[in-house]
Amino acid sequence: MVNPPLTDDLREHLVDMWVRVTNEGGSVGFVPPVSAATIRPTADRSFDRVRQGTDVLVCLVVPTDHEKIGGSLRKNDPAKAPYTAEIDLVDTPGTDSDNRASVGLSGALTGERVVAWLLLAESESLLRRHWRTVYRVQVDPAFQGDGLGTKLMASAADHARDELGLEALTLMTRSGTGAERFYKRCGYREVGRIPGAIRVGPNDNRDEVHFWLDL
Ligand SMILES: CC(C)(COP(=O)(O)OP(=O)(O)OC[C@H]1O[C@@H](n2cnc3c(N)ncnc32)[C@H](O)[C@@H]1OP(=O)(O)O)[C@@H](O)C(=O)NCCC(=O)NCCS
């Protein structure tokens, strides 16, 4: 799903996921422990860029009737196969009226729930409009390790190439998290590394690793 309406409900849902992802060790701009109050201002700036049309929000959604099994979804869960098969990417440009993702009551979308998302940021430079930066990549902790992250990255690349007409995507990650291996498996190649640029704690500086994907 691309650019669903960023209602208050959906914004809170995404912030809540971001908090849980961070507190379970994810590297999305913060270090644990973190609260919604800490993340919300940063999230709001990102969401505002989506509303202004400069950034694109790409989500993976599942039917809400799968929500109950979400927390227990594991590789040996027999519900896993049909669950992953139902994940869909749907363009939702335009108004709410043509958007099946209308606002729901469960902090998500009617009939569907966002379980993974990322943003595609447009550069402010007119000379850098043939590529975008991928950021805020995250999968709900209850759904990690089942291929959704890989599917999210592939869906974003498809959208970037086919709908946005882009030639490449780039992203940055901190070293020492395992994310480098994940992005390489998604087809990205390391193109740069700034040693110790990210301080995640006292005496714990991580490299900022730059990746690039030709589309
Ligand atoms: C990174 C992330 C998006 C991957 O999504 P996912 O659905 O778990 O990934 P997939 O199931 O498609 O792929 C899993 C593979 O990536 C590896 N991997 C992905 N992220 C990893 C991480 N942060 N640490 C260690 N391994 C990771 C897994 O070990 C696995 O590899 P394997 O099959 O060889 O064991 C997800 O784990 C996540 O949201 N992490 C927290 C947020 C975060 O750190 N985002 C990256 C910001 S740069």
mmCIF file of C-alpha atoms and ligand atoms in Angstrom:
data_model
loop_
_atom_site.group_PDB
_atom_site.id
_atom_site.type_symbol
_atom_site.label_atom_id
_atom_site.label_comp_id
_atom_site.label_asym_id
_atom_site.label_seq_id
_atom_site.Cartn_x
_atom_site.Cartn_y
_atom_site.Cartn_z
ATOM 1 C CA MET A 1 0.000 0.000 0.000
ATOM 2 C CA VAL A 2 1.419 3.355 -1.022
ATOM 3 C CA ASN A 3 0.549 6.638 0.689
ATOM 4 C CA PRO A 4 -2.484 5.560 2.709
ATOM 5 C CA PRO A 5 -4.291 8.507 4.336
ATOM 6 C CA LEU A 6 -2.180 9.572 7.312
ATOM 7 C CA THR A 7 -4.983 9.859 9.789
ATOM 8 C CA ASP A 8 -4.293 10.423 13.491
ATOM 9 C CA ASP A 9 -5.132 6.772 14.010
ATOM 10 C CA LEU A 10 -2.601 5.541 11.486
ATOM 11 C CA ARG A 11 0.045 7.972 12.702
ATOM 12 C CA GLU A 12 -0.297 6.629 16.244
ATOM 13 C CA HIS A 13 -0.182 3.070 14.940
ATOM 14 C CA LEU A 14 3.080 3.757 13.112
ATOM 15 C CA VAL A 15 4.587 5.571 16.105
ATOM 16 C CA ASP A 16 3.586 2.691 18.385
ATOM 17 C CA MET A 17 5.278 0.224 16.038
ATOM 18 C CA TRP A 18 8.375 2.430 15.902
ATOM 19 C CA VAL A 19 8.543 2.438 19.725
ATOM 20 C CA ARG A 20 8.235 -1.344 19.933
ATOM 21 C CA VAL A 21 10.748 -1.891 17.118
ATOM 22 C CA THR A 22 13.258 0.381 18.893
ATOM 23 C CA ASN A 23 12.751 -1.123 22.325
ATOM 24 C CA GLU A 24 13.307 -4.582 20.885
ATOM 25 C CA GLY A 25 16.688 -3.512 19.522
ATOM 26 C CA GLY A 26 15.865 -2.093 16.093
ATOM 27 C CA SER A 27 18.017 0.692 14.703
ATOM 28 C CA VAL A 28 15.594 3.309 13.424
ATOM 29 C CA GLY A 29 17.082 6.556 14.650
ATOM 30 C CA PHE A 30 16.811 5.973 18.392
ATOM 31 C CA VAL A 31 18.189 3.730 21.104
ATOM 32 C CA PRO A 32 16.127 1.976 23.749
ATOM 33 C CA PRO A 33 14.401 2.655 26.030
ATOM 34 C CA VAL A 34 12.262 5.069 24.076
ATOM 35 C CA SER A 35 8.682 6.291 24.394
ATOM 36 C CA ALA A 36 6.098 7.536 21.935
ATOM 37 C CA ALA A 37 6.616 11.062 23.256
ATOM 38 C CA THR A 38 10.276 10.923 22.225
ATOM 39 C CA ILE A 39 9.647 9.526 18.764
ATOM 40 C CA ARG A 40 6.492 11.491 17.873
ATOM 41 C CA PRO A 41 8.150 14.820 16.895
ATOM 42 C CA THR A 42 10.526 13.038 14.521
ATOM 43 C CA ALA A 43 7.684 10.919 13.178
ATOM 44 C CA ASP A 44 5.488 13.965 12.662
ATOM 45 C CA ARG A 45 8.166 15.634 10.557
ATOM 46 C CA SER A 46 8.369 12.542 8.383
ATOM 47 C CA PHE A 47 4.591 12.235 8.120
ATOM 48 C CA ASP A 48 4.321 15.907 7.188
ATOM 49 C CA ARG A 49 6.727 15.328 4.306
ATOM 50 C CA VAL A 50 4.444 12.531 3.125
ATOM 51 C CA ARG A 51 1.422 14.809 3.338
ATOM 52 C CA GLN A 52 3.302 17.482 1.396
ATOM 53 C CA GLY A 53 4.102 14.937 -1.290
ATOM 54 C CA THR A 54 7.881 15.037 -0.927
ATOM 55 C CA ASP A 55 8.209 11.606 0.705
ATOM 56 C CA VAL A 56 6.337 8.409 -0.120
ATOM 57 C CA LEU A 57 5.069 5.986 2.522
ATOM 58 C CA VAL A 58 5.214 2.324 1.486
ATOM 59 C CA CYS A 59 3.402 -0.157 3.756
ATOM 60 C CA LEU A 60 2.736 -3.849 3.886
ATOM 61 C CA VAL A 61 -0.703 -4.668 5.230
ATOM 62 C CA VAL A 62 -2.430 -7.819 6.383
ATOM 63 C CA PRO A 63 -6.132 -8.432 6.967
ATOM 64 C CA THR A 64 -7.105 -7.505 10.518
ATOM 65 C CA ASP A 65 -8.593 -10.948 11.044
ATOM 66 C CA HIS A 66 -4.984 -12.082 11.004
ATOM 67 C CA GLU A 67 -4.158 -9.717 13.842
ATOM 68 C CA LYS A 68 -4.762 -12.280 16.569
ATOM 69 C CA ILE A 69 -2.217 -14.661 15.144
ATOM 70 C CA GLY A 70 0.233 -11.852 14.495
ATOM 71 C CA GLY A 71 1.814 -12.017 17.911
ATOM 72 C CA SER A 72 2.332 -15.735 17.614
ATOM 73 C CA LEU A 73 3.418 -15.852 13.997
ATOM 74 C CA ARG A 74 6.516 -17.958 13.857
ATOM 75 C CA LYS A 75 8.241 -20.068 11.290
ATOM 76 C CA ASN A 76 6.527 -23.222 12.547
ATOM 77 C CA ASP A 77 3.106 -21.602 12.617
ATOM 78 C CA PRO A 78 0.841 -23.402 10.119
ATOM 79 C CA ALA A 79 -0.927 -20.100 9.481
ATOM 80 C CA LYS A 80 2.279 -18.631 8.093
ATOM 81 C CA ALA A 81 1.904 -19.695 4.472
ATOM 82 C CA PRO A 82 -1.588 -18.341 3.777
ATOM 83 C CA TYR A 83 -0.753 -15.269 5.817
ATOM 84 C CA THR A 84 2.230 -14.230 3.736
ATOM 85 C CA ALA A 85 0.408 -15.080 0.514
ATOM 86 C CA GLU A 86 -2.282 -12.538 1.272
ATOM 87 C CA ILE A 87 0.047 -9.591 1.643
ATOM 88 C CA ASP A 88 -0.602 -7.114 -1.083
ATOM 89 C CA LEU A 89 0.834 -3.881 -2.454
ATOM 90 C CA VAL A 90 -1.817 -1.497 -3.679
ATOM 91 C CA ASP A 91 -1.297 1.982 -5.019
ATOM 92 C CA THR A 92 -3.536 4.418 -3.227
ATOM 93 C CA PRO A 93 -3.035 7.777 -4.853
ATOM 94 C CA GLY A 94 -5.683 10.450 -4.872
ATOM 95 C CA THR A 95 -8.470 10.883 -2.425
ATOM 96 C CA ASP A 96 -9.903 8.801 0.360
ATOM 97 C CA SER A 97 -12.871 7.982 -1.844
ATOM 98 C CA ASP A 98 -10.841 5.759 -4.105
ATOM 99 C CA ASN A 99 -8.856 4.342 -1.253
ATOM 100 C CA ARG A 100 -9.927 1.095 0.289
ATOM 101 C CA ALA A 101 -7.708 1.876 3.255
ATOM 102 C CA SER A 102 -10.183 4.061 5.086
ATOM 103 C CA VAL A 103 -9.704 4.773 8.755
ATOM 104 C CA GLY A 104 -10.370 1.992 11.204
ATOM 105 C CA LEU A 105 -10.772 1.699 14.929
ATOM 106 C CA SER A 106 -7.834 -0.518 15.712
ATOM 107 C CA GLY A 107 -5.045 1.954 15.188
ATOM 108 C CA ALA A 108 -4.774 0.848 11.610
ATOM 109 C CA LEU A 109 -6.966 0.658 8.515
ATOM 110 C CA THR A 110 -10.430 -0.751 7.962
ATOM 111 C CA GLY A 111 -10.044 -4.439 7.294
ATOM 112 C CA GLU A 112 -6.288 -4.158 7.137
ATOM 113 C CA ARG A 113 -3.400 -3.549 9.439
ATOM 114 C CA VAL A 114 0.008 -2.099 8.617
ATOM 115 C CA VAL A 115 2.747 -4.499 9.752
ATOM 116 C CA ALA A 116 5.756 -3.019 7.969
ATOM 117 C CA TRP A 117 6.632 0.329 6.441
ATOM 118 C CA LEU A 118 9.314 2.596 5.088
ATOM 119 C CA LEU A 119 9.664 6.024 3.525
ATOM 120 C CA LEU A 120 11.159 7.103 0.214
ATOM 121 C CA ALA A 121 12.559 10.598 0.678
ATOM 122 C CA GLU A 122 13.050 12.988 -2.193
ATOM 123 C CA SER A 123 16.178 15.141 -2.080
ATOM 124 C CA GLU A 124 15.765 18.888 -1.837
ATOM 125 C CA SER A 125 18.421 19.202 -4.535
ATOM 126 C CA LEU A 126 17.119 19.432 -8.074
ATOM 127 C CA LEU A 127 20.272 17.620 -9.154
ATOM 128 C CA ARG A 128 19.364 14.578 -7.069
ATOM 129 C CA ARG A 129 15.859 13.775 -8.202
ATOM 130 C CA HIS A 130 16.697 10.577 -10.115
ATOM 131 C CA TRP A 131 17.045 8.625 -6.881
ATOM 132 C CA ARG A 132 15.556 8.631 -3.394
ATOM 133 C CA THR A 133 16.646 7.749 0.125
ATOM 134 C CA VAL A 134 14.983 4.841 1.905
ATOM 135 C CA TYR A 135 14.513 5.442 5.622
ATOM 136 C CA ARG A 136 12.574 4.302 8.715
ATOM 137 C CA VAL A 137 12.595 0.708 7.446
ATOM 138 C CA GLN A 138 10.763 -1.396 10.010
ATOM 139 C CA VAL A 139 8.699 -4.537 10.456
ATOM 140 C CA ASP A 140 6.433 -5.050 13.471
ATOM 141 C CA PRO A 141 8.506 -7.138 15.912
ATOM 142 C CA ALA A 142 5.766 -9.777 16.019
ATOM 143 C CA PHE A 143 6.190 -10.270 12.281
ATOM 144 C CA GLN A 144 9.962 -10.067 11.849
ATOM 145 C CA GLY A 145 12.002 -12.898 10.394
ATOM 146 C CA ASP A 146 9.301 -14.190 8.090
ATOM 147 C CA GLY A 147 10.325 -12.475 4.881
ATOM 148 C CA LEU A 148 8.225 -9.338 5.217
ATOM 149 C CA GLY A 149 11.247 -7.049 5.366
ATOM 150 C CA THR A 150 12.550 -8.524 2.144
ATOM 151 C CA LYS A 151 9.140 -8.145 0.527
ATOM 152 C CA LEU A 152 8.858 -4.551 1.748
ATOM 153 C CA MET A 153 12.226 -3.645 0.216
ATOM 154 C CA ALA A 154 11.336 -5.330 -3.079
ATOM 155 C CA SER A 155 7.953 -3.612 -3.197
ATOM 156 C CA ALA A 156 9.555 -0.236 -2.540
ATOM 157 C CA ALA A 157 12.085 -0.810 -5.311
ATOM 158 C CA ASP A 158 9.316 -1.800 -7.740
ATOM 159 C CA HIS A 159 7.327 1.318 -6.871
ATOM 160 C CA ALA A 160 10.389 3.558 -7.120
ATOM 161 C CA ARG A 161 11.258 2.249 -10.578
ATOM 162 C CA ASP A 162 7.812 1.684 -12.102
ATOM 163 C CA GLU A 163 5.730 4.481 -10.569
ATOM 164 C CA LEU A 164 8.233 7.157 -9.582
ATOM 165 C CA GLY A 165 10.543 6.581 -12.537
ATOM 166 C CA LEU A 166 13.645 6.525 -10.369
ATOM 167 C CA GLU A 167 17.016 5.111 -11.338
ATOM 168 C CA ALA A 168 18.322 4.188 -7.899
ATOM 169 C CA LEU A 169 17.676 4.028 -4.175
ATOM 170 C CA THR A 170 20.107 4.701 -1.370
ATOM 171 C CA LEU A 171 19.988 4.180 2.379
ATOM 172 C CA MET A 172 22.151 4.458 5.437
ATOM 173 C CA THR A 173 22.423 2.137 8.388
ATOM 174 C CA ARG A 174 24.537 1.833 11.491
ATOM 175 C CA SER A 175 27.140 -0.933 11.625
ATOM 176 C CA GLY A 176 26.987 -3.878 13.969
ATOM 177 C CA THR A 177 23.266 -4.599 13.816
ATOM 178 C CA GLY A 178 22.894 -7.265 11.136
ATOM 179 C CA ALA A 179 21.035 -4.838 8.922
ATOM 180 C CA GLU A 180 24.036 -4.666 6.570
ATOM 181 C CA ARG A 181 23.594 -8.331 5.697
ATOM 182 C CA PHE A 182 19.872 -7.810 5.258
ATOM 183 C CA TYR A 183 20.321 -4.940 2.790
ATOM 184 C CA LYS A 184 22.975 -6.811 0.813
ATOM 185 C CA ARG A 185 20.548 -9.690 0.465
ATOM 186 C CA CYS A 186 18.012 -7.188 -0.843
ATOM 187 C CA GLY A 187 20.438 -6.310 -3.651
ATOM 188 C CA TYR A 188 22.012 -3.186 -2.181
ATOM 189 C CA ARG A 189 25.774 -2.696 -2.350
ATOM 190 C CA GLU A 190 27.890 -0.817 0.129
ATOM 191 C CA VAL A 191 29.213 2.396 -1.430
ATOM 192 C CA GLY A 192 30.570 4.255 1.569
ATOM 193 C CA ARG A 193 31.264 4.142 5.261
ATOM 194 C CA ILE A 194 31.866 6.980 7.733
ATOM 195 C CA PRO A 195 33.748 5.508 10.679
ATOM 196 C CA GLY A 196 32.207 6.113 14.086
ATOM 197 C CA ALA A 197 29.669 8.644 12.839
ATOM 198 C CA ILE A 198 26.817 7.288 14.953
ATOM 199 C CA ARG A 199 27.070 7.328 18.739
ATOM 200 C CA VAL A 200 24.540 4.890 20.196
ATOM 201 C CA GLY A 201 25.986 5.084 23.717
ATOM 202 C CA PRO A 202 29.068 5.987 25.755
ATOM 203 C CA ASN A 203 32.131 4.482 24.061
ATOM 204 C CA ASP A 204 29.901 2.905 21.433
ATOM 205 C CA ASN A 205 30.369 4.624 18.103
ATOM 206 C CA ARG A 206 29.078 2.849 14.992
ATOM 207 C CA ASP A 207 29.994 3.358 11.369
ATOM 208 C CA GLU A 208 27.417 5.016 9.134
ATOM 209 C CA VAL A 209 27.208 2.611 6.204
ATOM 210 C CA HIS A 210 25.878 3.900 2.872
ATOM 211 C CA PHE A 211 24.150 1.509 0.488
ATOM 212 C CA TRP A 212 23.029 1.918 -3.117
ATOM 213 C CA LEU A 213 20.628 -0.023 -5.325
ATOM 214 C CA ASP A 214 20.548 0.529 -9.076
ATOM 215 C CA LEU A 215 16.996 0.114 -10.314
HETATM 216 C C1 LIG B 1 15.515 -5.153 9.386
HETATM 217 C C2 LIG B 1 14.083 -5.665 9.213
HETATM 218 C C3 LIG B 1 13.303 -4.611 8.461
HETATM 219 C C4 LIG B 1 14.102 -6.943 8.403
HETATM 220 O O1 LIG B 1 12.771 -7.399 8.286
HETATM 221 P P1 LIG B 1 12.436 -8.934 8.511
HETATM 222 O O2 LIG B 1 11.051 -9.174 8.090
HETATM 223 O O3 LIG B 1 12.815 -9.317 9.870
HETATM 224 O O4 LIG B 1 13.483 -9.592 7.467
HETATM 225 P P2 LIG B 1 13.317 -10.876 6.580
HETATM 226 O O5 LIG B 1 12.555 -11.917 7.308
HETATM 227 O O6 LIG B 1 12.854 -10.525 5.224
HETATM 228 O O7 LIG B 1 14.846 -11.306 6.443
HETATM 229 C C5 LIG B 1 15.449 -11.736 7.592
HETATM 230 C C6 LIG B 1 16.921 -11.827 7.362
HETATM 231 O O8 LIG B 1 17.542 -10.601 7.617
HETATM 232 C C7 LIG B 1 18.377 -10.726 8.784
HETATM 233 N N1 LIG B 1 18.193 -9.506 9.536
HETATM 234 C C8 LIG B 1 17.428 -8.522 9.197
HETATM 235 N N2 LIG B 1 17.537 -7.522 10.065
HETATM 236 C C9 LIG B 1 18.355 -7.892 10.964
HETATM 237 C C10 LIG B 1 18.854 -7.279 12.097
HETATM 238 N N3 LIG B 1 18.520 -6.038 12.458
HETATM 239 N N4 LIG B 1 19.701 -7.956 12.824
HETATM 240 C C11 LIG B 1 20.047 -9.200 12.463
HETATM 241 N N5 LIG B 1 19.606 -9.819 11.396
HETATM 242 C C12 LIG B 1 18.772 -9.172 10.645
HETATM 243 C C13 LIG B 1 17.881 -11.948 9.475
HETATM 244 O O9 LIG B 1 18.915 -12.553 10.218
HETATM 245 C C14 LIG B 1 17.493 -12.812 8.332
HETATM 246 O O10 LIG B 1 18.600 -13.401 7.715
HETATM 247 P P3 LIG B 1 18.713 -14.976 7.636
HETATM 248 O O11 LIG B 1 17.488 -15.451 6.915
HETATM 249 O O12 LIG B 1 19.983 -15.216 6.912
HETATM 250 O O13 LIG B 1 18.733 -15.427 9.048
HETATM 251 C C15 LIG B 1 13.402 -5.981 10.568
HETATM 252 O O14 LIG B 1 14.108 -6.992 11.216
HETATM 253 C C16 LIG B 1 13.264 -4.793 11.461
HETATM 254 O O15 LIG B 1 12.295 -4.077 11.403
HETATM 255 N N6 LIG B 1 14.255 -4.585 12.338
HETATM 256 C C17 LIG B 1 14.183 -3.524 13.287
HETATM 257 C C18 LIG B 1 14.282 -2.166 12.620
HETATM 258 C C19 LIG B 1 15.613 -1.983 11.961
HETATM 259 O O16 LIG B 1 16.643 -2.238 12.528
HETATM 260 N N7 LIG B 1 15.567 -1.528 10.706
HETATM 261 C C20 LIG B 1 16.747 -1.296 9.919
HETATM 262 C C21 LIG B 1 17.044 0.150 9.926
HETATM 263 S S1 LIG B 1 18.547 0.501 9.028
#
